[in-house]
Amino acid sequence: MEEIALGLENAGQPFIWVVRSRTWIPPVGWEERVKDRGLDQQLGLSMGVPLLGWPMGTEQGLNARYVAMGLKAGLMVLQEQDKFDAKDDPMAVQHNVICDVVKELMQGDQGRKARERAQEFGIKARQAVEKGGSSDKKLDELIESLTPRQNNSRTI
């Protein structure tokens, strides 16, 4: 986790940081050094933000590949096992790898394309939830199908 934190810091780019571990402690002074870069905010592709995927297990690999290779709206962090002794932790990655992929996402050609695609998805997502959009219509249809019909006939 510290390698990720240092890689993000070294990249010098804004980022979103979400940690679901109560045991992780950031490097000394890290929170202060990155406080203006979006710490603890949650945004996603629906907001037009490109994603940086680092699959750690289960379906995450499929999801990361889908975003990076299918949707082309993000990049993946790839471990460089030959350059880093990760025998104890197969998911380990050095901070310079994180730094490089963040810089590519934010400044490189692949990153530019991913940002453009993410913006397109953000626009489509907003249009879908606007009045008359596809999600708005489907929600109305669902509510209509679940609402009991009024029966005007009387039974005696």
Short mmCIF file of C-alpha atoms in Angstrom, two decimals:
data_model
loop_
_atom_site.label_atom_id
_atom_site.label_comp_id
_atom_site.label_asym_id
_atom_site.label_seq_id
_atom_site.Cartn_x
_atom_site.Cartn_y
_atom_site.Cartn_z
CA MET A 1 0.00 0.00 0.00
CA GLU A 2 2.89 2.31 0.76
CA GLU A 3 4.27 1.76 -2.75
CA ILE A 4 0.93 2.90 -4.20
CA ALA A 5 0.87 5.98 -1.97
CA LEU A 6 4.43 6.93 -2.92
CA GLY A 7 3.79 6.28 -6.61
CA LEU A 8 0.75 8.56 -6.56
CA GLU A 9 2.65 11.23 -4.68
CA ASN A 10 5.63 11.06 -7.07
CA ALA A 11 3.37 11.34 -10.13
CA GLY A 12 2.32 14.82 -8.94
CA GLN A 13 -1.19 14.40 -10.37
CA PRO A 14 -4.63 14.77 -8.75
CA PHE A 15 -6.08 11.39 -7.72
CA ILE A 16 -8.91 9.68 -5.90
CA TRP A 17 -7.92 7.64 -2.86
CA VAL A 18 -10.19 5.02 -1.30
CA VAL A 19 -8.79 2.54 1.23
CA ARG A 20 -10.98 -0.15 2.72
CA SER A 21 -8.47 -1.32 5.28
CA ARG A 22 -8.54 -0.26 8.89
CA THR A 23 -5.00 -1.48 9.46
CA TRP A 24 -3.15 0.53 6.81
CA ILE A 25 -1.27 3.58 8.04
CA PRO A 26 -0.05 6.09 5.42
CA PRO A 27 3.63 7.06 5.31
CA VAL A 28 4.54 9.82 7.77
CA GLY A 29 3.52 13.21 6.35
CA TRP A 30 1.89 11.71 3.25
CA GLU A 31 -1.65 12.97 3.92
CA GLU A 32 -0.33 16.51 4.34
CA ARG A 33 1.75 16.32 1.15
CA VAL A 34 -1.22 15.18 -0.99
CA LYS A 35 -4.10 16.94 0.78
CA ASP A 36 -5.11 19.05 -2.25
CA ARG A 37 -5.27 16.18 -4.74
CA GLY A 38 -8.72 14.71 -4.09
CA LEU A 39 -8.08 12.47 -1.08
CA ASP A 40 -11.08 10.35 -0.05
CA GLN A 41 -13.37 11.38 -2.91
CA GLN A 42 -15.24 8.79 -4.94
CA LEU A 43 -15.80 9.48 -8.62
CA GLY A 44 -16.09 7.06 -11.49
CA LEU A 45 -16.56 6.52 -15.16
CA SER A 46 -20.13 7.79 -14.95
CA MET A 47 -18.66 11.16 -14.02
CA GLY A 48 -16.29 11.12 -16.98
CA VAL A 49 -13.22 10.18 -14.94
CA PRO A 50 -10.78 7.71 -16.55
CA LEU A 51 -9.98 4.69 -14.41
CA LEU A 52 -6.68 3.17 -13.42
CA GLY A 53 -7.22 -0.53 -12.71
CA TRP A 54 -4.99 -2.67 -10.56
CA PRO A 55 -6.76 -6.02 -10.19
CA MET A 56 -6.07 -7.78 -6.92
CA GLY A 57 -8.33 -10.82 -7.30
CA THR A 58 -11.69 -12.35 -8.22
CA GLU A 59 -13.57 -10.38 -10.90
CA GLN A 60 -11.31 -7.33 -10.66
CA GLY A 61 -9.05 -8.57 -13.45
CA LEU A 62 -11.98 -8.91 -15.82
CA ASN A 63 -13.35 -5.50 -14.82
CA ALA A 64 -9.97 -3.79 -15.21
CA ARG A 65 -9.40 -5.40 -18.62
CA TYR A 66 -12.91 -4.44 -19.73
CA VAL A 67 -12.39 -0.79 -18.80
CA ALA A 68 -8.86 -0.62 -20.25
CA MET A 69 -9.17 -2.82 -23.33
CA GLY A 70 -12.90 -3.03 -24.04
CA LEU A 71 -14.19 0.44 -23.22
CA LYS A 72 -10.73 2.01 -23.65
CA ALA A 73 -11.59 4.41 -20.83
CA GLY A 74 -8.68 3.67 -18.52
CA LEU A 75 -5.34 1.94 -18.07
CA MET A 76 -4.12 -1.02 -16.04
CA VAL A 77 -1.23 -1.26 -13.62
CA LEU A 78 0.89 -4.21 -14.68
CA GLN A 79 3.35 -5.82 -12.32
CA GLU A 80 6.92 -6.07 -13.58
CA GLN A 81 7.79 -9.34 -11.84
CA ASP A 82 11.19 -9.62 -13.50
CA LYS A 83 12.28 -6.26 -12.07
CA PHE A 84 10.88 -6.71 -8.58
CA ASP A 85 11.16 -9.57 -6.13
CA ALA A 86 7.51 -10.18 -5.26
CA LYS A 87 7.76 -13.74 -3.94
CA ASP A 88 5.98 -12.87 -0.70
CA ASP A 89 3.28 -10.77 -2.37
CA PRO A 90 2.29 -11.62 -5.95
CA MET A 91 0.27 -8.38 -6.15
CA ALA A 92 3.24 -6.21 -5.18
CA VAL A 93 4.22 -3.38 -7.45
CA GLN A 94 6.92 -0.76 -7.10
CA HIS A 95 6.01 2.89 -6.65
CA ASN A 96 7.83 3.84 -9.87
CA VAL A 97 5.41 1.60 -11.84
CA ILE A 98 2.45 3.37 -10.21
CA CYS A 99 4.07 6.74 -10.92
CA ASP A 100 4.65 5.87 -14.59
CA VAL A 101 1.13 4.60 -15.27
CA VAL A 102 -0.45 7.60 -13.50
CA LYS A 103 1.68 9.96 -15.61
CA GLU A 104 0.68 8.04 -18.76
CA LEU A 105 -2.99 8.29 -17.81
CA MET A 106 -2.77 12.01 -17.13
CA GLN A 107 -0.20 13.16 -19.71
CA GLY A 108 0.45 10.42 -22.29
CA ASP A 109 -1.20 9.56 -25.60
CA GLN A 110 -2.93 6.42 -24.26
CA GLY A 111 -4.12 8.47 -21.32
CA ARG A 112 -5.47 11.21 -23.58
CA LYS A 113 -7.51 8.64 -25.48
CA ALA A 114 -8.77 7.08 -22.23
CA ARG A 115 -9.75 10.51 -20.87
CA GLU A 116 -11.66 11.29 -24.08
CA ARG A 117 -13.52 7.96 -23.88
CA ALA A 118 -14.27 8.51 -20.19
CA GLN A 119 -15.72 11.93 -21.01
CA GLU A 120 -17.94 10.33 -23.67
CA PHE A 121 -19.21 7.80 -21.12
CA GLY A 122 -19.81 10.56 -18.58
CA ILE A 123 -21.95 12.48 -21.09
CA LYS A 124 -23.92 9.33 -21.96
CA ALA A 125 -24.47 8.53 -18.28
CA ARG A 126 -25.77 12.03 -17.55
CA GLN A 127 -28.07 11.91 -20.58
CA ALA A 128 -29.45 8.54 -19.46
CA VAL A 129 -30.57 9.84 -16.07
CA GLU A 130 -31.97 13.18 -17.31
CA LYS A 131 -35.73 13.55 -17.72
CA GLY A 132 -36.65 11.52 -20.79
CA GLY A 133 -33.32 9.66 -20.85
CA SER A 134 -33.15 5.89 -21.19
CA SER A 135 -32.65 5.21 -17.45
CA ASP A 136 -35.37 7.70 -16.55
CA LYS A 137 -37.80 5.99 -18.95
CA LYS A 138 -36.93 2.49 -17.70
CA LEU A 139 -37.41 3.58 -14.08
CA ASP A 140 -40.83 5.01 -14.97
CA GLU A 141 -41.72 1.72 -16.71
CA LEU A 142 -40.62 -0.27 -13.65
CA ILE A 143 -42.68 1.89 -11.31
CA GLU A 144 -45.66 1.57 -13.64
CA SER A 145 -45.34 -2.22 -13.73
CA LEU A 146 -45.19 -2.42 -9.92
CA THR A 147 -48.06 -0.02 -9.26
CA PRO A 148 -51.41 -1.79 -8.77
CA ARG A 149 -54.02 -0.86 -11.35
CA GLN A 150 -57.17 0.86 -10.12
CA ASN A 151 -60.24 -1.19 -10.87
CA ASN A 152 -63.27 1.03 -11.41
CA SER A 153 -65.81 -1.81 -11.22
CA ARG A 154 -67.56 -2.50 -7.94
CA THR A 155 -68.18 -5.88 -6.47
CA ILE A 156 -71.15 -6.56 -4.23
#
